[in-house]
mmCIF file of C-alpha atoms in Angstrom:
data_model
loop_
_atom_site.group_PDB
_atom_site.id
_atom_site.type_symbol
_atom_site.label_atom_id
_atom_site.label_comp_id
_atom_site.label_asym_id
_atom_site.label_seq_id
_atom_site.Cartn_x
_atom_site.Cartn_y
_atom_site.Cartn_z
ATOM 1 C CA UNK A 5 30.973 -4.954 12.459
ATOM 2 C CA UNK A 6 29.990 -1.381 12.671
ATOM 3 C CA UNK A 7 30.720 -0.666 8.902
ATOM 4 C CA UNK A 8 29.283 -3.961 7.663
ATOM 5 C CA UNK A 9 26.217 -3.154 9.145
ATOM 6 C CA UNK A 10 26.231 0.317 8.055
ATOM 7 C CA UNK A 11 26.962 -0.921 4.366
ATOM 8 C CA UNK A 12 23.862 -3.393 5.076
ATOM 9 C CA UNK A 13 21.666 -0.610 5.852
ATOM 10 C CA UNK A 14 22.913 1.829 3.032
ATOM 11 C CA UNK A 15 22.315 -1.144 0.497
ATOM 12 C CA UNK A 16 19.271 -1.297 1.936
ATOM 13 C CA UNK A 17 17.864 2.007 1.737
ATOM 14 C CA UNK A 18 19.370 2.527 -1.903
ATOM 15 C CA UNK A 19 17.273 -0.226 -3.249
ATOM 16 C CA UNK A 20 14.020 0.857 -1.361
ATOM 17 C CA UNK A 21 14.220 3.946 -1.932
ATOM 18 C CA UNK A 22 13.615 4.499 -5.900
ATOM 19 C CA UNK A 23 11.127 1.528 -5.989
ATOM 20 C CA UNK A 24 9.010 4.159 -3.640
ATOM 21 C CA UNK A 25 10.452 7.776 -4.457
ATOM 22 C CA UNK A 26 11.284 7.653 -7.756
ATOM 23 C CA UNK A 27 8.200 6.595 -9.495
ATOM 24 C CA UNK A 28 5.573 8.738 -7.563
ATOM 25 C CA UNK A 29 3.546 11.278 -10.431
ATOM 26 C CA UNK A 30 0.520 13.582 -10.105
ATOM 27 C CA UNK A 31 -2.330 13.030 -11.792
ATOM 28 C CA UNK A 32 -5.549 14.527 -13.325
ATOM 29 C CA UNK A 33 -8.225 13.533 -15.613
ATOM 30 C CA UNK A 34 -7.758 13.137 -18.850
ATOM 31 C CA UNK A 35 -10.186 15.616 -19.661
ATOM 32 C CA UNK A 36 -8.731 18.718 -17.439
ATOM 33 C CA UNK A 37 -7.166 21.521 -19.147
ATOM 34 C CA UNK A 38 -3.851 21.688 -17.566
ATOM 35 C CA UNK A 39 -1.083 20.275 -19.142
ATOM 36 C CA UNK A 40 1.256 20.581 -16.298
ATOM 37 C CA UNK A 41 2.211 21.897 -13.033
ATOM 38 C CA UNK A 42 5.226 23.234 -11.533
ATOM 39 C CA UNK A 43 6.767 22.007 -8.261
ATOM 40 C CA UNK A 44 5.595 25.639 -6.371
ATOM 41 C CA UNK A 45 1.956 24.840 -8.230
ATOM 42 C CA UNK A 46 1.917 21.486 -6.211
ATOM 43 C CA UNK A 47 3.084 22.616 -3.306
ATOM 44 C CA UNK A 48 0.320 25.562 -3.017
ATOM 45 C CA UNK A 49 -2.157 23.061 -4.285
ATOM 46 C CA UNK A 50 -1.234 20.407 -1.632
ATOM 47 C CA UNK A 51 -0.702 22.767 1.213
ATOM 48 C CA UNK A 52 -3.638 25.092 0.971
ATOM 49 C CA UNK A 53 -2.330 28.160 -0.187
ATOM 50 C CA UNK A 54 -4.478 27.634 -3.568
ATOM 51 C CA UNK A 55 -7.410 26.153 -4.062
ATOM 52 C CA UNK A 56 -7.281 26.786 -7.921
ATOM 53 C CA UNK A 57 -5.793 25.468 -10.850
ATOM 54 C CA UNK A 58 -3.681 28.245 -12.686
ATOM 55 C CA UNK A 59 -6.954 28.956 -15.118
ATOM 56 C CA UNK A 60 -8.565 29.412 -12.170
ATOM 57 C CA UNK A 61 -10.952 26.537 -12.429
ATOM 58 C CA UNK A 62 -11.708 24.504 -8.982
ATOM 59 C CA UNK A 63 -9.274 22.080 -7.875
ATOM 60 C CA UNK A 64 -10.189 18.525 -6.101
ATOM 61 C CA UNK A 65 -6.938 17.793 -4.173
ATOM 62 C CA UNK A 66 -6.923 14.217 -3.005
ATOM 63 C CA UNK A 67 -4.416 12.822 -0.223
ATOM 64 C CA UNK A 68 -4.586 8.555 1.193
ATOM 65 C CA UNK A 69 -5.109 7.668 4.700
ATOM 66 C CA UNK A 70 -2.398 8.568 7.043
ATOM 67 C CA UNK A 71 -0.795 5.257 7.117
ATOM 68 C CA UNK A 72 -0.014 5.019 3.691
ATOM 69 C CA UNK A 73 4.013 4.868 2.368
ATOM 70 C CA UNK A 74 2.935 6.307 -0.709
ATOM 71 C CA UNK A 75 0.741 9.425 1.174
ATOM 72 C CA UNK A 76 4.749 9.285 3.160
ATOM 73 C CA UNK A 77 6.823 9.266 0.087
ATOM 74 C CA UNK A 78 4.945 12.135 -1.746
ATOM 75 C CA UNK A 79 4.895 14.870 1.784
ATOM 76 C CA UNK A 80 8.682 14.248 2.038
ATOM 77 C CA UNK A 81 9.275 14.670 -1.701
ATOM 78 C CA UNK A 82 7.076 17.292 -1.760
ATOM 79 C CA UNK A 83 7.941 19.594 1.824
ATOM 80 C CA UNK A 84 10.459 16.935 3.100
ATOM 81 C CA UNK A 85 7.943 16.541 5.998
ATOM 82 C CA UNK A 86 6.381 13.395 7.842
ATOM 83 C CA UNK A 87 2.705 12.751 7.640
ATOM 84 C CA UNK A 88 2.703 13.672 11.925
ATOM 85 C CA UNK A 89 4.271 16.938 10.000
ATOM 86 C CA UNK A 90 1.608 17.703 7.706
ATOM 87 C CA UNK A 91 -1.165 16.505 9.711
ATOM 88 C CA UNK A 92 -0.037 19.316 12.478
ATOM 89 C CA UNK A 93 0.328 21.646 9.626
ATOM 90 C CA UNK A 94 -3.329 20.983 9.043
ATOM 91 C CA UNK A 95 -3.836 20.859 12.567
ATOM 92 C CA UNK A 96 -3.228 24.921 12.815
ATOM 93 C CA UNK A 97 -4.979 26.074 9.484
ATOM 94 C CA UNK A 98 -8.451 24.377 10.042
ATOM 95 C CA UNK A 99 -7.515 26.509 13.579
ATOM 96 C CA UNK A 100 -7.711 29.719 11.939
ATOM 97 C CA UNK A 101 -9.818 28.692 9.427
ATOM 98 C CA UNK A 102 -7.582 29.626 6.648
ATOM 99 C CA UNK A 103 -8.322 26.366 4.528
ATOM 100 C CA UNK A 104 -9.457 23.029 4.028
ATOM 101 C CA UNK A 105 -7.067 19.823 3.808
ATOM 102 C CA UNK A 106 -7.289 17.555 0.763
ATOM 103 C CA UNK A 107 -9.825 14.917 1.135
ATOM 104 C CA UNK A 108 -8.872 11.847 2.337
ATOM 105 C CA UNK A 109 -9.484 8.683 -0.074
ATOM 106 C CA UNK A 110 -9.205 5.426 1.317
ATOM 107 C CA UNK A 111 -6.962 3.525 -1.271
ATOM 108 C CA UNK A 112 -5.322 3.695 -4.839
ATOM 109 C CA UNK A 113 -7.778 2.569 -6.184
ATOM 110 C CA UNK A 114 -10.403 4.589 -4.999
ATOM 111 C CA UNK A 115 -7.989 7.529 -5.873
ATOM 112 C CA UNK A 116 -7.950 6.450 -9.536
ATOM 113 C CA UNK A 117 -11.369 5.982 -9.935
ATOM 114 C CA UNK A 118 -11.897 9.413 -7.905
ATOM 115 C CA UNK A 119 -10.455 11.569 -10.202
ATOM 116 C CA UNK A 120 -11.371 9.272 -13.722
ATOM 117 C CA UNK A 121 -14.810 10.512 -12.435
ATOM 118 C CA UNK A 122 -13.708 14.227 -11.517
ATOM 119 C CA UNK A 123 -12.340 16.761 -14.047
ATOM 120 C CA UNK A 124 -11.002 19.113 -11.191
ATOM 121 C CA UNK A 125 -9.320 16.118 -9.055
ATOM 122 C CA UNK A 126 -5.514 16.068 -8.734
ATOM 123 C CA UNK A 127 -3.944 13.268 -7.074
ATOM 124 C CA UNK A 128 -0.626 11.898 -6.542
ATOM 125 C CA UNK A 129 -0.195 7.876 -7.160
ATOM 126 C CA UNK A 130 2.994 5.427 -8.143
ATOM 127 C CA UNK A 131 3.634 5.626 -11.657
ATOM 128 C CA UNK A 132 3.144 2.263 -12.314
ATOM 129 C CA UNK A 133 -0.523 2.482 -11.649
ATOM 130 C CA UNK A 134 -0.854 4.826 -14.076
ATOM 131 C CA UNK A 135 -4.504 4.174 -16.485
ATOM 132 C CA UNK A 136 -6.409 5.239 -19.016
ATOM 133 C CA UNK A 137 -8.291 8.346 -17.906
ATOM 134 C CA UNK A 138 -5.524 9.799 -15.861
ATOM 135 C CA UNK A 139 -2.692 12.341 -17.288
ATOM 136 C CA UNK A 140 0.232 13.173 -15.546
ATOM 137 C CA UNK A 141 1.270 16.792 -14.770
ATOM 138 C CA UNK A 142 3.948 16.860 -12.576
ATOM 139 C CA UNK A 143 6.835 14.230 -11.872
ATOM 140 C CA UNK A 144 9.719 14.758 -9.329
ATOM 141 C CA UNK A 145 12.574 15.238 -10.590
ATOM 142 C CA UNK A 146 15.745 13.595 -9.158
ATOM 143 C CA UNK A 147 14.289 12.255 -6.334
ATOM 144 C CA UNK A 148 17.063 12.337 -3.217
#
């Protein structure tokens, strides 16, 4: 029973997981000069080390609501750490004053139409919402 259930749960997870993992990019506008970002670029970017694209132009970092699987998916790609994670990583720098956290958007949507209206905004959203206006510049590679 043990390794039926088990199997269940592996089955499980293996078809969740790329439907969620797998197809998360990061996007800017269209009309923003970078072309694309490194994994260390992203990280900096979404963990307030930078607060700078590489030619040194501001950067808009967007993040969704704490409740969000996709705002989930992306930190544990990312850091391979849980929202709670993050949010205490936050927690310590607004502390010391070291930096600001990205700015919270309420929804997809909003996050689309956020930075089609923002030439410094970088977000991260599924793939498959992908539009007109937005151009990707980093996409995980073998997600695990």
């Amino acid at each position: 029973m043990k390794k039926l259930v088990l199997a269940l749960l592996t089955i499980t997870w293996l078809a969740w997981a790329p439907s969620v993992r797998a197809e998360l990019v990061v996007v800017v506008n269209q009309e923003n000069p970078v072309a694309d970002l490194s994994t260390r670029q992203v990280v900096d970017l979404y963990m307030g080390r930078f607060n700078a694209y590489p030619d040194g132009s501001e950067v808009l970092t967007t993040d969704l609501p704490n409740n969000s699987p996709v705002r989930e998916a992306f930190y544990r790609q990312l850091v391979g750490k849980s929202v709670a994670q993050i949010n205490a990583y936050w927690a310590r720098l607004l502390f010391t004053g070291k930096s600001e956290p990205p700015q919270t958007v309420p929804s997809i949507d909003d996050v689309i139409d956020y930075v089609k209206k923002n030439k410094n905004a970088i977000a991260y959203i599924n793939e498959a919402e992908l539009t007109q206006g937005l151009k990707v510049v980093y996409r995980f590679e073998n997600p695990q």
